[in-house]
Amino acid sequence: MRRPPYFWLQLAFTLLVCSFLLVPVFMSIVAGLTENFFVGVKSGFTTRWIGVVWELYAPTIFRSMYIALATLAVTLVVGVPAAYVLAKRPGMMTRMIEEFLVLPVAIPGLAIALALIITYGGFRDFRTSWGFILVGHVLYTLPFMVRSVLAVLSSFNFQVLEESAASLGAGFWRRFFGIVLPNARSGIVAGALTVVTLSIGEFNLTWMMHTPETMTLPVGLADSYASMRLEIGSAYTLVFFIMITPLLVALQRYGVQSTRTRKGA
Amino acid sequence: MNGKVGTAIRLVDCAKTFPNGTRALDKTSLEMRGGETIVFLGPSGCGKTTLLRVIAGLESPDEGGRVYFDDEDVTSQPIEHRNVGMVFQSYALFPNMNVGDNIAYGLKVHGVAPDKRAKRVDEMLRMMQISELRERRITELSGGQRQRVALARAIAVQPRVLLLDEPLTALDALLRERLRIEIDVLLHSLGITAAYVTHDQGEAMAIGDRIAVMNKGAIVQTGSPREIYYKPASSFVADFIGTMNRVTGTLRDGALELPGGRIDWADQQGSGEMQVLFRPNDARIVDDARAPLRGVVEQQFFLGDRTRLHVTGVADRTVVVETTEHREFRVGQSIGLRIEPGALLRLRD
C-alpha cells in the first residue's frame, strides 16, 4: 500500500507528542530502579528502593486500596439508586440535582476538605479515622458514578422494560435487580472503575484531611518526594503505576463499551 | 394463572388527568366481551394508549373510575397482580436475556417449575415458528422476529387479557401485513380477550371484532368494522376511516339533484339543500348514455387491485370513485355513474 506523503509527517508528529508524555514516565521508572540516579544507569539496576518503599509506606498502599474499595461500595449503594431515580423522573428538578451533584468536581478539593474539617473537625474519633477520608472521597467520586449510570439508563428505554416485566408479574425489587441493573451494567462497571481510579489517585482532599494515621498513597508520595532520596520517591511512583495501570486499561476498555449505545433493544 | 380464557373487561367512568393538568382521557365506559378483540383506533394523542394503560394497570383512572376483570374490581391492583399480557411497539424485550429466557421470564416470576417452564417455552417457540431462535441474543433478531418473541413472552403466562400497543407500527409494510394476519389467527385460536391500539385503519379493520374509534380523549363510536365503515356516527369517523365523498345537492321531486345529474331519493326524508356522503366503491361506473350522473375523469390512479378516479362535474366538488374493472381510463374522458340510494349517508354534524 502506498502511503500518502504526509503520512510520515503525521507519524513523526504523533511519536513526538507520545514521547513528550512517555519519556518522563520512563525516566521516573528508571530512576526508581537505578542504584544511584545522579551517577546514572551505569551505577547498575536494583529493586532495593522498592524494598525501602515497602518498609516505609506499605500501610499507605493498603490504606489507599481499602479506602478505594470502601468508596466504591458507598458510591454503588448510593449512586446507582440515585441515578435510577434521576433517570426515572426527568425534568427541572432532576437537572438541578444533577448539577448539584457535580459541584464537588468544580470546587477545589482543598476548599471541600476545609469545609469538612470545619464541620466535622470537632468529632475527634471521626476526624482521625479513615472514615473521614472516605467521606471526602465519596463526595468527590459520587458524581462520576451517577453520571455514568445515568448516561446508560438514558440510552435505552428502561421504563418500558420495567413495564413489560411488571406486566409479567415482577414486583419492584425483582425488576430492579433482574432487569434494570443487568442492563445498566456497562455504566456501573465504567463508573466503578472511574471511582476506584480517582480514589486511589486523589491528593487534594486527602492531603488536607489526613492525619499521620490516615495517610494514603498519593499523600505518601508527596511526603517521600519532600523528605527522601529521589530514587525512593521514584520507586514509590513505580508502585503507584503498577496499581493504577490495570485500572486505566480496564477503564479504557469498559468505558468505550458503555458509550456504544444499545440499539433497539 | 387460570386455565379458562376470555375474561370480560368492564371500564366504568374511567378518566385520566395527568399531574401536569393534561386530560388524556374523558370519562369512558366500555365493555369488552370475553374472547373478543377490540381495537382502539384514532390519531395520535386521542387517548387510545392511555386507555390501554388504564386497563393494564400502568395508569390508575381518576377518582370515581373503576376497572373490572370479570366481576373482580381490579382498580387498585398494580399491573403485576393483574395478569395481563402486554406487547409494546418497541417490543421491550430484555437485552440481558436470550430469546428463551425472555419467554420464560414471566413463568419464572409466577413460580412455574423449571421442567414445566422449558416445555411451555418450547410450545411458545413452536407456536410462533421461531424454535431456531431459542438461544439467540435479542440484538441479533430482526424487527419481525422480535415482535414474535414479544408475543410469545406475553402469551406464555396465559394472561387474562392481551394488550397490544401499536405492535406492528415499527415494521415494514409487507411484514406488517403478514404479522397482522398471524396475530388475527392467533388471537382467535387462543380465544383470549385482547385490546389492540393502532392508528392504522387497515390494521383495525383486519384485526378488530369491534373497533372503538377515539378522538380527543373520548370514544366517539364503537362497532364492528363494517358498521364503522358504512355507518359512521360522525363526520370525524367517516373521514378517519377510508375515503369518504361529501357532496351537497338539492332535494326536489323525490330525487337529489347534483350538478352532474340526480340520485333517486323517493323513500328518504328531508327537503331543500342537503349534504350526503358516500364511499368511493359505492359509486358504480355505468354506460354513459343511461347514467343518472355524468362527470369527467380528472385523474386516474392504478392501484393494482383497483383503479381510483377523481371525477369532476358530478357534484359541487371532485368525487373519488373506485372500480375493480380492468379497463383503462383517459384523463378528460366523460363517464357515467350510478349511486344506489341505500349507499348514501347523512350525518348530523
JSON list of N, CA, C and O in Angstrom, two decimals, chain A residues 156-157 160-172 174-175 178-179 182-183 262-265, chain B residues 53 58 79-80 83-84 86 88 90 92-97 105-106 108-110 139 146 153-154 157:
[
{"chain": "A", "resi": 156, "resn": "PHE", "atom": "N", "xyz": [-31.26, 3.81, 26.73]},
{"chain": "A", "resi": 156, "resn": "PHE", "atom": "CA", "xyz": [-32.30, 2.88, 26.29]},
{"chain": "A", "resi": 156, "resn": "PHE", "atom": "C", "xyz": [-33.52, 3.10, 27.16]},
{"chain": "A", "resi": 156, "resn": "PHE", "atom": "O", "xyz": [-33.43, 3.65, 28.25]},
{"chain": "A", "resi": 157, "resn": "ASN", "atom": "N", "xyz": [-34.67, 2.70, 26.67]},
{"chain": "A", "resi": 157, "resn": "ASN", "atom": "CA", "xyz": [-35.92, 2.97, 27.37]},
{"chain": "A", "resi": 157, "resn": "ASN", "atom": "C", "xyz": [-36.14, 1.91, 28.45]},
{"chain": "A", "resi": 157, "resn": "ASN", "atom": "O", "xyz": [-36.87, 0.96, 28.27]},
{"chain": "A", "resi": 160, "resn": "VAL", "atom": "N", "xyz": [-39.87, 1.16, 29.80]},
{"chain": "A", "resi": 160, "resn": "VAL", "atom": "CA", "xyz": [-40.77, 0.24, 29.11]},
{"chain": "A", "resi": 160, "resn": "VAL", "atom": "C", "xyz": [-40.34, -1.20, 29.41]},
{"chain": "A", "resi": 160, "resn": "VAL", "atom": "O", "xyz": [-41.17, -2.10, 29.50]},
{"chain": "A", "resi": 161, "resn": "LEU", "atom": "N", "xyz": [-39.04, -1.41, 29.62]},
{"chain": "A", "resi": 161, "resn": "LEU", "atom": "CA", "xyz": [-38.59, -2.75, 30.04]},
{"chain": "A", "resi": 161, "resn": "LEU", "atom": "C", "xyz": [-39.18, -3.09, 31.41]},
{"chain": "A", "resi": 161, "resn": "LEU", "atom": "O", "xyz": [-39.63, -4.21, 31.64]},
{"chain": "A", "resi": 162, "resn": "GLU", "atom": "N", "xyz": [-39.18, -2.11, 32.29]},
{"chain": "A", "resi": 162, "resn": "GLU", "atom": "CA", "xyz": [-39.76, -2.33, 33.62]},
{"chain": "A", "resi": 162, "resn": "GLU", "atom": "C", "xyz": [-41.25, -2.60, 33.51]},
{"chain": "A", "resi": 162, "resn": "GLU", "atom": "O", "xyz": [-41.78, -3.47, 34.19]},
{"chain": "A", "resi": 163, "resn": "GLU", "atom": "N", "xyz": [-41.91, -1.84, 32.64]},
{"chain": "A", "resi": 163, "resn": "GLU", "atom": "CA", "xyz": [-43.35, -2.03, 32.49]},
{"chain": "A", "resi": 163, "resn": "GLU", "atom": "C", "xyz": [-43.66, -3.43, 31.97]},
{"chain": "A", "resi": 163, "resn": "GLU", "atom": "O", "xyz": [-44.60, -4.07, 32.43]},
{"chain": "A", "resi": 164, "resn": "SER", "atom": "N", "xyz": [-42.85, -3.89, 31.03]},
{"chain": "A", "resi": 164, "resn": "SER", "atom": "CA", "xyz": [-43.16, -5.22, 30.49]},
{"chain": "A", "resi": 164, "resn": "SER", "atom": "C", "xyz": [-42.84, -6.28, 31.54]},
{"chain": "A", "resi": 164, "resn": "SER", "atom": "O", "xyz": [-43.56, -7.27, 31.65]},
{"chain": "A", "resi": 165, "resn": "ALA", "atom": "N", "xyz": [-41.79, -6.07, 32.33]},
{"chain": "A", "resi": 165, "resn": "ALA", "atom": "CA", "xyz": [-41.50, -7.02, 33.41]},
{"chain": "A", "resi": 165, "resn": "ALA", "atom": "C", "xyz": [-42.65, -7.02, 34.43]},
{"chain": "A", "resi": 165, "resn": "ALA", "atom": "O", "xyz": [-43.06, -8.08, 34.91]},
{"chain": "A", "resi": 166, "resn": "ALA", "atom": "N", "xyz": [-43.17, -5.82, 34.70]},
{"chain": "A", "resi": 166, "resn": "ALA", "atom": "CA", "xyz": [-44.28, -5.73, 35.66]},
{"chain": "A", "resi": 166, "resn": "ALA", "atom": "C", "xyz": [-45.51, -6.44, 35.12]},
{"chain": "A", "resi": 166, "resn": "ALA", "atom": "O", "xyz": [-46.21, -7.15, 35.86]},
{"chain": "A", "resi": 167, "resn": "SER", "atom": "N", "xyz": [-45.75, -6.30, 33.81]},
{"chain": "A", "resi": 167, "resn": "SER", "atom": "CA", "xyz": [-46.93, -6.97, 33.23]},
{"chain": "A", "resi": 167, "resn": "SER", "atom": "C", "xyz": [-46.79, -8.48, 33.35]},
{"chain": "A", "resi": 167, "resn": "SER", "atom": "O", "xyz": [-47.78, -9.20, 33.37]},
{"chain": "A", "resi": 168, "resn": "LEU", "atom": "N", "xyz": [-45.56, -8.96, 33.43]},
{"chain": "A", "resi": 168, "resn": "LEU", "atom": "CA", "xyz": [-45.34, -10.40, 33.57]},
{"chain": "A", "resi": 168, "resn": "LEU", "atom": "C", "xyz": [-45.34, -10.82, 35.04]},
{"chain": "A", "resi": 168, "resn": "LEU", "atom": "O", "xyz": [-45.02, -11.96, 35.36]},
{"chain": "A", "resi": 169, "resn": "GLY", "atom": "N", "xyz": [-45.65, -9.88, 35.91]},
{"chain": "A", "resi": 169, "resn": "GLY", "atom": "CA", "xyz": [-45.85, -10.23, 37.32]},
{"chain": "A", "resi": 169, "resn": "GLY", "atom": "C", "xyz": [-44.71, -9.85, 38.25]},
{"chain": "A", "resi": 169, "resn": "GLY", "atom": "O", "xyz": [-44.77, -10.13, 39.44]},
{"chain": "A", "resi": 170, "resn": "ALA", "atom": "N", "xyz": [-43.65, -9.22, 37.72]},
{"chain": "A", "resi": 170, "resn": "ALA", "atom": "CA", "xyz": [-42.49, -8.93, 38.56]},
{"chain": "A", "resi": 170, "resn": "ALA", "atom": "C", "xyz": [-42.72, -7.68, 39.40]},
{"chain": "A", "resi": 170, "resn": "ALA", "atom": "O", "xyz": [-43.12, -6.64, 38.88]},
{"chain": "A", "resi": 171, "resn": "GLY", "atom": "N", "xyz": [-42.46, -7.78, 40.69]},
{"chain": "A", "resi": 171, "resn": "GLY", "atom": "CA", "xyz": [-42.57, -6.64, 41.59]},
{"chain": "A", "resi": 171, "resn": "GLY", "atom": "C", "xyz": [-41.34, -5.75, 41.49]},
{"chain": "A", "resi": 171, "resn": "GLY", "atom": "O", "xyz": [-40.41, -6.06, 40.73]},
{"chain": "A", "resi": 172, "resn": "PHE", "atom": "N", "xyz": [-41.34, -4.66, 42.28]},
{"chain": "A", "resi": 172, "resn": "PHE", "atom": "CA", "xyz": [-40.29, -3.65, 42.11]},
{"chain": "A", "resi": 172, "resn": "PHE", "atom": "C", "xyz": [-38.88, -4.21, 42.26]},
{"chain": "A", "resi": 172, "resn": "PHE", "atom": "O", "xyz": [-38.03, -4.01, 41.40]},
{"chain": "A", "resi": 174, "resn": "ARG", "atom": "N", "xyz": [-37.65, -7.20, 42.11]},
{"chain": "A", "resi": 174, "resn": "ARG", "atom": "CA", "xyz": [-37.31, -8.16, 41.08]},
{"chain": "A", "resi": 174, "resn": "ARG", "atom": "C", "xyz": [-36.96, -7.44, 39.77]},
{"chain": "A", "resi": 174, "resn": "ARG", "atom": "O", "xyz": [-36.04, -7.81, 39.07]},
{"chain": "A", "resi": 175, "resn": "ARG", "atom": "N", "xyz": [-37.72, -6.38, 39.47]},
{"chain": "A", "resi": 175, "resn": "ARG", "atom": "CA", "xyz": [-37.45, -5.62, 38.25]},
{"chain": "A", "resi": 175, "resn": "ARG", "atom": "C", "xyz": [-36.12, -4.89, 38.38]},
{"chain": "A", "resi": 175, "resn": "ARG", "atom": "O", "xyz": [-35.32, -4.87, 37.44]},
{"chain": "A", "resi": 178, "resn": "GLY", "atom": "N", "xyz": [-33.32, -7.63, 38.51]},
{"chain": "A", "resi": 178, "resn": "GLY", "atom": "CA", "xyz": [-33.31, -8.58, 37.40]},
{"chain": "A", "resi": 178, "resn": "GLY", "atom": "C", "xyz": [-33.28, -7.91, 36.03]},
{"chain": "A", "resi": 178, "resn": "GLY", "atom": "O", "xyz": [-32.81, -8.51, 35.06]},
{"chain": "A", "resi": 179, "resn": "ILE", "atom": "N", "xyz": [-33.78, -6.70, 35.95]},
{"chain": "A", "resi": 179, "resn": "ILE", "atom": "CA", "xyz": [-33.90, -6.05, 34.63]},
{"chain": "A", "resi": 179, "resn": "ILE", "atom": "C", "xyz": [-33.07, -4.76, 34.58]},
{"chain": "A", "resi": 179, "resn": "ILE", "atom": "O", "xyz": [-32.23, -4.59, 33.70]},
{"chain": "A", "resi": 182, "resn": "PRO", "atom": "N", "xyz": [-28.92, -5.33, 35.48]},
{"chain": "A", "resi": 182, "resn": "PRO", "atom": "CA", "xyz": [-28.14, -6.04, 34.45]},
{"chain": "A", "resi": 182, "resn": "PRO", "atom": "C", "xyz": [-28.01, -5.23, 33.16]},
{"chain": "A", "resi": 182, "resn": "PRO", "atom": "O", "xyz": [-26.98, -5.28, 32.49]},
{"chain": "A", "resi": 183, "resn": "ASN", "atom": "N", "xyz": [-29.04, -4.46, 32.82]},
{"chain": "A", "resi": 183, "resn": "ASN", "atom": "CA", "xyz": [-28.98, -3.70, 31.58]},
{"chain": "A", "resi": 183, "resn": "ASN", "atom": "C", "xyz": [-28.22, -2.39, 31.73]},
{"chain": "A", "resi": 183, "resn": "ASN", "atom": "O", "xyz": [-27.88, -1.76, 30.74]},
{"chain": "A", "resi": 262, "resn": "ARG", "atom": "N", "xyz": [-26.89, 1.09, 23.04]},
{"chain": "A", "resi": 262, "resn": "ARG", "atom": "CA", "xyz": [-27.59, -0.15, 22.70]},
{"chain": "A", "resi": 262, "resn": "ARG", "atom": "C", "xyz": [-28.65, 0.23, 21.67]},
{"chain": "A", "resi": 262, "resn": "ARG", "atom": "O", "xyz": [-29.44, 1.11, 21.88]},
{"chain": "A", "resi": 263, "resn": "LYS", "atom": "N", "xyz": [-28.65, -0.51, 20.60]},
{"chain": "A", "resi": 263, "resn": "LYS", "atom": "CA", "xyz": [-29.62, -0.17, 19.55]},
{"chain": "A", "resi": 263, "resn": "LYS", "atom": "C", "xyz": [-30.86, -1.03, 19.66]},
{"chain": "A", "resi": 263, "resn": "LYS", "atom": "O", "xyz": [-30.77, -2.24, 19.69]},
{"chain": "A", "resi": 264, "resn": "GLY", "atom": "N", "xyz": [-32.00, -0.37, 19.72]},
{"chain": "A", "resi": 264, "resn": "GLY", "atom": "CA", "xyz": [-33.30, -1.02, 19.59]},
{"chain": "A", "resi": 264, "resn": "GLY", "atom": "C", "xyz": [-33.56, -2.22, 20.49]},
{"chain": "A", "resi": 264, "resn": "GLY", "atom": "O", "xyz": [-34.37, -3.06, 20.17]},
{"chain": "A", "resi": 265, "resn": "ALA", "atom": "N", "xyz": [-32.85, -2.29, 21.60]},
{"chain": "A", "resi": 265, "resn": "ALA", "atom": "CA", "xyz": [-33.07, -3.44, 22.47]},
{"chain": "A", "resi": 265, "resn": "ALA", "atom": "C", "xyz": [-34.28, -3.22, 23.36]},
{"chain": "A", "resi": 265, "resn": "ALA", "atom": "O", "xyz": [-35.36, -3.47, 23.02]},
{"chain": "B", "resi": 53, "resn": "ARG", "atom": "N", "xyz": [-53.42, 1.67, 28.89]},
{"chain": "B", "resi": 53, "resn": "ARG", "atom": "CA", "xyz": [-52.61, 1.64, 30.12]},
{"chain": "B", "resi": 53, "resn": "ARG", "atom": "C", "xyz": [-53.49, 1.62, 31.38]},
{"chain": "B", "resi": 53, "resn": "ARG", "atom": "O", "xyz": [-53.07, 1.09, 32.40]},
{"chain": "B", "resi": 58, "resn": "LEU", "atom": "N", "xyz": [-51.11, 0.29, 34.37]},
{"chain": "B", "resi": 58, "resn": "LEU", "atom": "CA", "xyz": [-49.94, 1.16, 34.35]},
{"chain": "B", "resi": 58, "resn": "LEU", "atom": "C", "xyz": [-50.33, 2.59, 34.70]},
{"chain": "B", "resi": 58, "resn": "LEU", "atom": "O", "xyz": [-49.49, 3.39, 35.11]},
{"chain": "B", "resi": 79, "resn": "ILE", "atom": "N", "xyz": [-50.19, -3.36, 38.08]},
{"chain": "B", "resi": 79, "resn": "ILE", "atom": "CA", "xyz": [-50.13, -4.23, 36.89]},
{"chain": "B", "resi": 79, "resn": "ILE", "atom": "C", "xyz": [-49.60, -5.62, 37.20]},
{"chain": "B", "resi": 79, "resn": "ILE", "atom": "O", "xyz": [-50.09, -6.61, 36.66]},
{"chain": "B", "resi": 80, "resn": "GLU", "atom": "N", "xyz": [-48.63, -5.71, 38.15]},
{"chain": "B", "resi": 80, "resn": "GLU", "atom": "CA", "xyz": [-48.02, -7.02, 38.37]},
{"chain": "B", "resi": 80, "resn": "GLU", "atom": "C", "xyz": [-48.98, -8.04, 38.99]},
{"chain": "B", "resi": 80, "resn": "GLU", "atom": "O", "xyz": [-48.69, -9.23, 39.00]},
{"chain": "B", "resi": 83, "resn": "ASN", "atom": "N", "xyz": [-52.24, -9.90, 35.96]},
{"chain": "B", "resi": 83, "resn": "ASN", "atom": "CA", "xyz": [-52.03, -10.96, 34.98]},
{"chain": "B", "resi": 83, "resn": "ASN", "atom": "C", "xyz": [-52.51, -10.55, 33.58]},
{"chain": "B", "resi": 83, "resn": "ASN", "atom": "O", "xyz": [-53.40, -11.15, 33.01]},
{"chain": "B", "resi": 84, "resn": "VAL", "atom": "N", "xyz": [-51.89, -9.50, 33.08]},
{"chain": "B", "resi": 84, "resn": "VAL", "atom": "CA", "xyz": [-52.18, -9.06, 31.71]},
{"chain": "B", "resi": 84, "resn": "VAL", "atom": "C", "xyz": [-50.94, -9.33, 30.86]},
{"chain": "B", "resi": 84, "resn": "VAL", "atom": "O", "xyz": [-49.82, -9.33, 31.37]},
{"chain": "B", "resi": 86, "resn": "MET", "atom": "N", "xyz": [-48.66, -7.89, 27.83]},
{"chain": "B", "resi": 86, "resn": "MET", "atom": "CA", "xyz": [-48.51, -6.63, 27.09]},
{"chain": "B", "resi": 86, "resn": "MET", "atom": "C", "xyz": [-47.50, -6.79, 25.97]},
{"chain": "B", "resi": 86, "resn": "MET", "atom": "O", "xyz": [-46.46, -7.41, 26.14]},
{"chain": "B", "resi": 88, "resn": "PHE", "atom": "N", "xyz": [-45.46, -4.27, 23.30]},
{"chain": "B", "resi": 88, "resn": "PHE", "atom": "CA", "xyz": [-45.20, -2.85, 23.07]},
{"chain": "B", "resi": 88, "resn": "PHE", "atom": "C", "xyz": [-44.69, -2.62, 21.65]},
{"chain": "B", "resi": 88, "resn": "PHE", "atom": "O", "xyz": [-44.14, -3.51, 21.01]},
{"chain": "B", "resi": 90, "resn": "SER", "atom": "N", "xyz": [-42.15, -0.94, 20.89]},
{"chain": "B", "resi": 90, "resn": "SER", "atom": "CA", "xyz": [-40.69, -1.10, 20.90]},
{"chain": "B", "resi": 90, "resn": "SER", "atom": "C", "xyz": [-40.28, -2.49, 21.35]},
{"chain": "B", "resi": 90, "resn": "SER", "atom": "O", "xyz": [-39.13, -2.72, 21.66]},
{"chain": "B", "resi": 92, "resn": "ALA", "atom": "N", "xyz": [-39.79, -4.09, 23.79]},
{"chain": "B", "resi": 92, "resn": "ALA", "atom": "CA", "xyz": [-39.43, -4.15, 25.22]},
{"chain": "B", "resi": 92, "resn": "ALA", "atom": "C", "xyz": [-38.92, -5.52, 25.64]},
{"chain": "B", "resi": 92, "resn": "ALA", "atom": "O", "xyz": [-39.24, -6.00, 26.73]},
{"chain": "B", "resi": 93, "resn": "LEU", "atom": "N", "xyz": [-38.15, -6.16, 24.79]},
{"chain": "B", "resi": 93, "resn": "LEU", "atom": "CA", "xyz": [-37.53, -7.43, 25.19]},
{"chain": "B", "resi": 93, "resn": "LEU", "atom": "C", "xyz": [-36.34, -7.12, 26.09]},
{"chain": "B", "resi": 93, "resn": "LEU", "atom": "O", "xyz": [-35.75, -6.05, 25.98]},
{"chain": "B", "resi": 94, "resn": "PHE", "atom": "N", "xyz": [-36.00, -8.05, 26.97]},
{"chain": "B", "resi": 94, "resn": "PHE", "atom": "CA", "xyz": [-34.90, -7.81, 27.89]},
{"chain": "B", "resi": 94, "resn": "PHE", "atom": "C", "xyz": [-33.57, -8.13, 27.21]},
{"chain": "B", "resi": 94, "resn": "PHE", "atom": "O", "xyz": [-33.29, -9.28, 26.90]},
{"chain": "B", "resi": 95, "resn": "PRO", "atom": "N", "xyz": [-32.73, -7.10, 26.99]},
{"chain": "B", "resi": 95, "resn": "PRO", "atom": "CA", "xyz": [-31.49, -7.34, 26.24]},
{"chain": "B", "resi": 95, "resn": "PRO", "atom": "C", "xyz": [-30.50, -8.21, 27.01]},
{"chain": "B", "resi": 95, "resn": "PRO", "atom": "O", "xyz": [-29.58, -8.77, 26.41]},
{"chain": "B", "resi": 96, "resn": "ASN", "atom": "N", "xyz": [-30.68, -8.33, 28.33]},
{"chain": "B", "resi": 96, "resn": "ASN", "atom": "CA", "xyz": [-29.73, -9.12, 29.10]},
{"chain": "B", "resi": 96, "resn": "ASN", "atom": "C", "xyz": [-30.08, -10.61, 29.11]},
{"chain": "B", "resi": 96, "resn": "ASN", "atom": "O", "xyz": [-29.44, -11.39, 29.78]},
{"chain": "B", "resi": 97, "resn": "MET", "atom": "N", "xyz": [-31.12, -10.98, 28.36]},
{"chain": "B", "resi": 97, "resn": "MET", "atom": "CA", "xyz": [-31.50, -12.39, 28.31]},
{"chain": "B", "resi": 97, "resn": "MET", "atom": "C", "xyz": [-31.65, -12.82, 26.85]},
{"chain": "B", "resi": 97, "resn": "MET", "atom": "O", "xyz": [-31.95, -12.00, 26.00]},
{"chain": "B", "resi": 105, "resn": "TYR", "atom": "N", "xyz": [-39.36, -15.69, 31.34]},
{"chain": "B", "resi": 105, "resn": "TYR", "atom": "CA", "xyz": [-39.31, -14.74, 32.47]},
{"chain": "B", "resi": 105, "resn": "TYR", "atom": "C", "xyz": [-40.60, -14.72, 33.29]},
{"chain": "B", "resi": 105, "resn": "TYR", "atom": "O", "xyz": [-40.57, -14.87, 34.51]},
{"chain": "B", "resi": 106, "resn": "GLY", "atom": "N", "xyz": [-41.71, -14.53, 32.61]},
{"chain": "B", "resi": 106, "resn": "GLY", "atom": "CA", "xyz": [-42.99, -14.44, 33.32]},
{"chain": "B", "resi": 106, "resn": "GLY", "atom": "C", "xyz": [-43.32, -15.73, 34.05]},
{"chain": "B", "resi": 106, "resn": "GLY", "atom": "O", "xyz": [-43.85, -15.71, 35.16]},
{"chain": "B", "resi": 108, "resn": "LYS", "atom": "N", "xyz": [-41.15, -17.84, 35.25]},
{"chain": "B", "resi": 108, "resn": "LYS", "atom": "CA", "xyz": [-40.24, -17.88, 36.41]},
{"chain": "B", "resi": 108, "resn": "LYS", "atom": "C", "xyz": [-40.82, -17.02, 37.54]},
{"chain": "B", "resi": 108, "resn": "LYS", "atom": "O", "xyz": [-40.87, -17.45, 38.68]},
{"chain": "B", "resi": 109, "resn": "VAL", "atom": "N", "xyz": [-41.25, -15.82, 37.17]},
{"chain": "B", "resi": 109, "resn": "VAL", "atom": "CA", "xyz": [-41.83, -14.92, 38.18]},
{"chain": "B", "resi": 109, "resn": "VAL", "atom": "C", "xyz": [-43.05, -15.56, 38.83]},
{"chain": "B", "resi": 109, "resn": "VAL", "atom": "O", "xyz": [-43.27, -15.44, 40.02]},
{"chain": "B", "resi": 110, "resn": "HIS", "atom": "N", "xyz": [-43.83, -16.29, 38.03]},
{"chain": "B", "resi": 110, "resn": "HIS", "atom": "CA", "xyz": [-45.03, -16.93, 38.57]},
{"chain": "B", "resi": 110, "resn": "HIS", "atom": "C", "xyz": [-44.71, -18.22, 39.32]},
{"chain": "B", "resi": 110, "resn": "HIS", "atom": "O", "xyz": [-45.62, -18.92, 39.76]},
{"chain": "B", "resi": 139, "resn": "THR", "atom": "N", "xyz": [-30.35, -8.73, 20.44]},
{"chain": "B", "resi": 139, "resn": "THR", "atom": "CA", "xyz": [-29.77, -7.79, 19.48]},
{"chain": "B", "resi": 139, "resn": "THR", "atom": "C", "xyz": [-29.53, -8.45, 18.11]},
{"chain": "B", "resi": 139, "resn": "THR", "atom": "O", "xyz": [-29.30, -7.76, 17.13]},
{"chain": "B", "resi": 146, "resn": "ARG", "atom": "N", "xyz": [-38.38, -10.06, 16.65]},
{"chain": "B", "resi": 146, "resn": "ARG", "atom": "CA", "xyz": [-38.55, -9.50, 17.99]},
{"chain": "B", "resi": 146, "resn": "ARG", "atom": "C", "xyz": [-40.01, -9.46, 18.37]},
{"chain": "B", "resi": 146, "resn": "ARG", "atom": "O", "xyz": [-40.39, -9.77, 19.50]},
{"chain": "B", "resi": 153, "resn": "ARG", "atom": "N", "xyz": [-43.72, -14.14, 24.65]},
{"chain": "B", "resi": 153, "resn": "ARG", "atom": "CA", "xyz": [-43.45, -13.85, 26.06]},
{"chain": "B", "resi": 153, "resn": "ARG", "atom": "C", "xyz": [-44.75, -13.44, 26.78]},
{"chain": "B", "resi": 153, "resn": "ARG", "atom": "O", "xyz": [-45.00, -13.85, 27.91]},
{"chain": "B", "resi": 154, "resn": "ALA", "atom": "N", "xyz": [-45.56, -12.63, 26.08]},
{"chain": "B", "resi": 154, "resn": "ALA", "atom": "CA", "xyz": [-46.79, -12.14, 26.70]},
{"chain": "B", "resi": 154, "resn": "ALA", "atom": "C", "xyz": [-47.81, -13.25, 26.87]},
{"chain": "B", "resi": 154, "resn": "ALA", "atom": "O", "xyz": [-48.54, -13.30, 27.86]},
{"chain": "B", "resi": 157, "resn": "VAL", "atom": "N", "xyz": [-47.60, -16.75, 29.82]},
{"chain": "B", "resi": 157, "resn": "VAL", "atom": "CA", "xyz": [-48.15, -16.82, 31.18]},
{"chain": "B", "resi": 157, "resn": "VAL", "atom": "C", "xyz": [-49.67, -16.97, 31.19]},
{"chain": "B", "resi": 157, "resn": "VAL", "atom": "O", "xyz": [-50.29, -16.90, 32.24]}
]
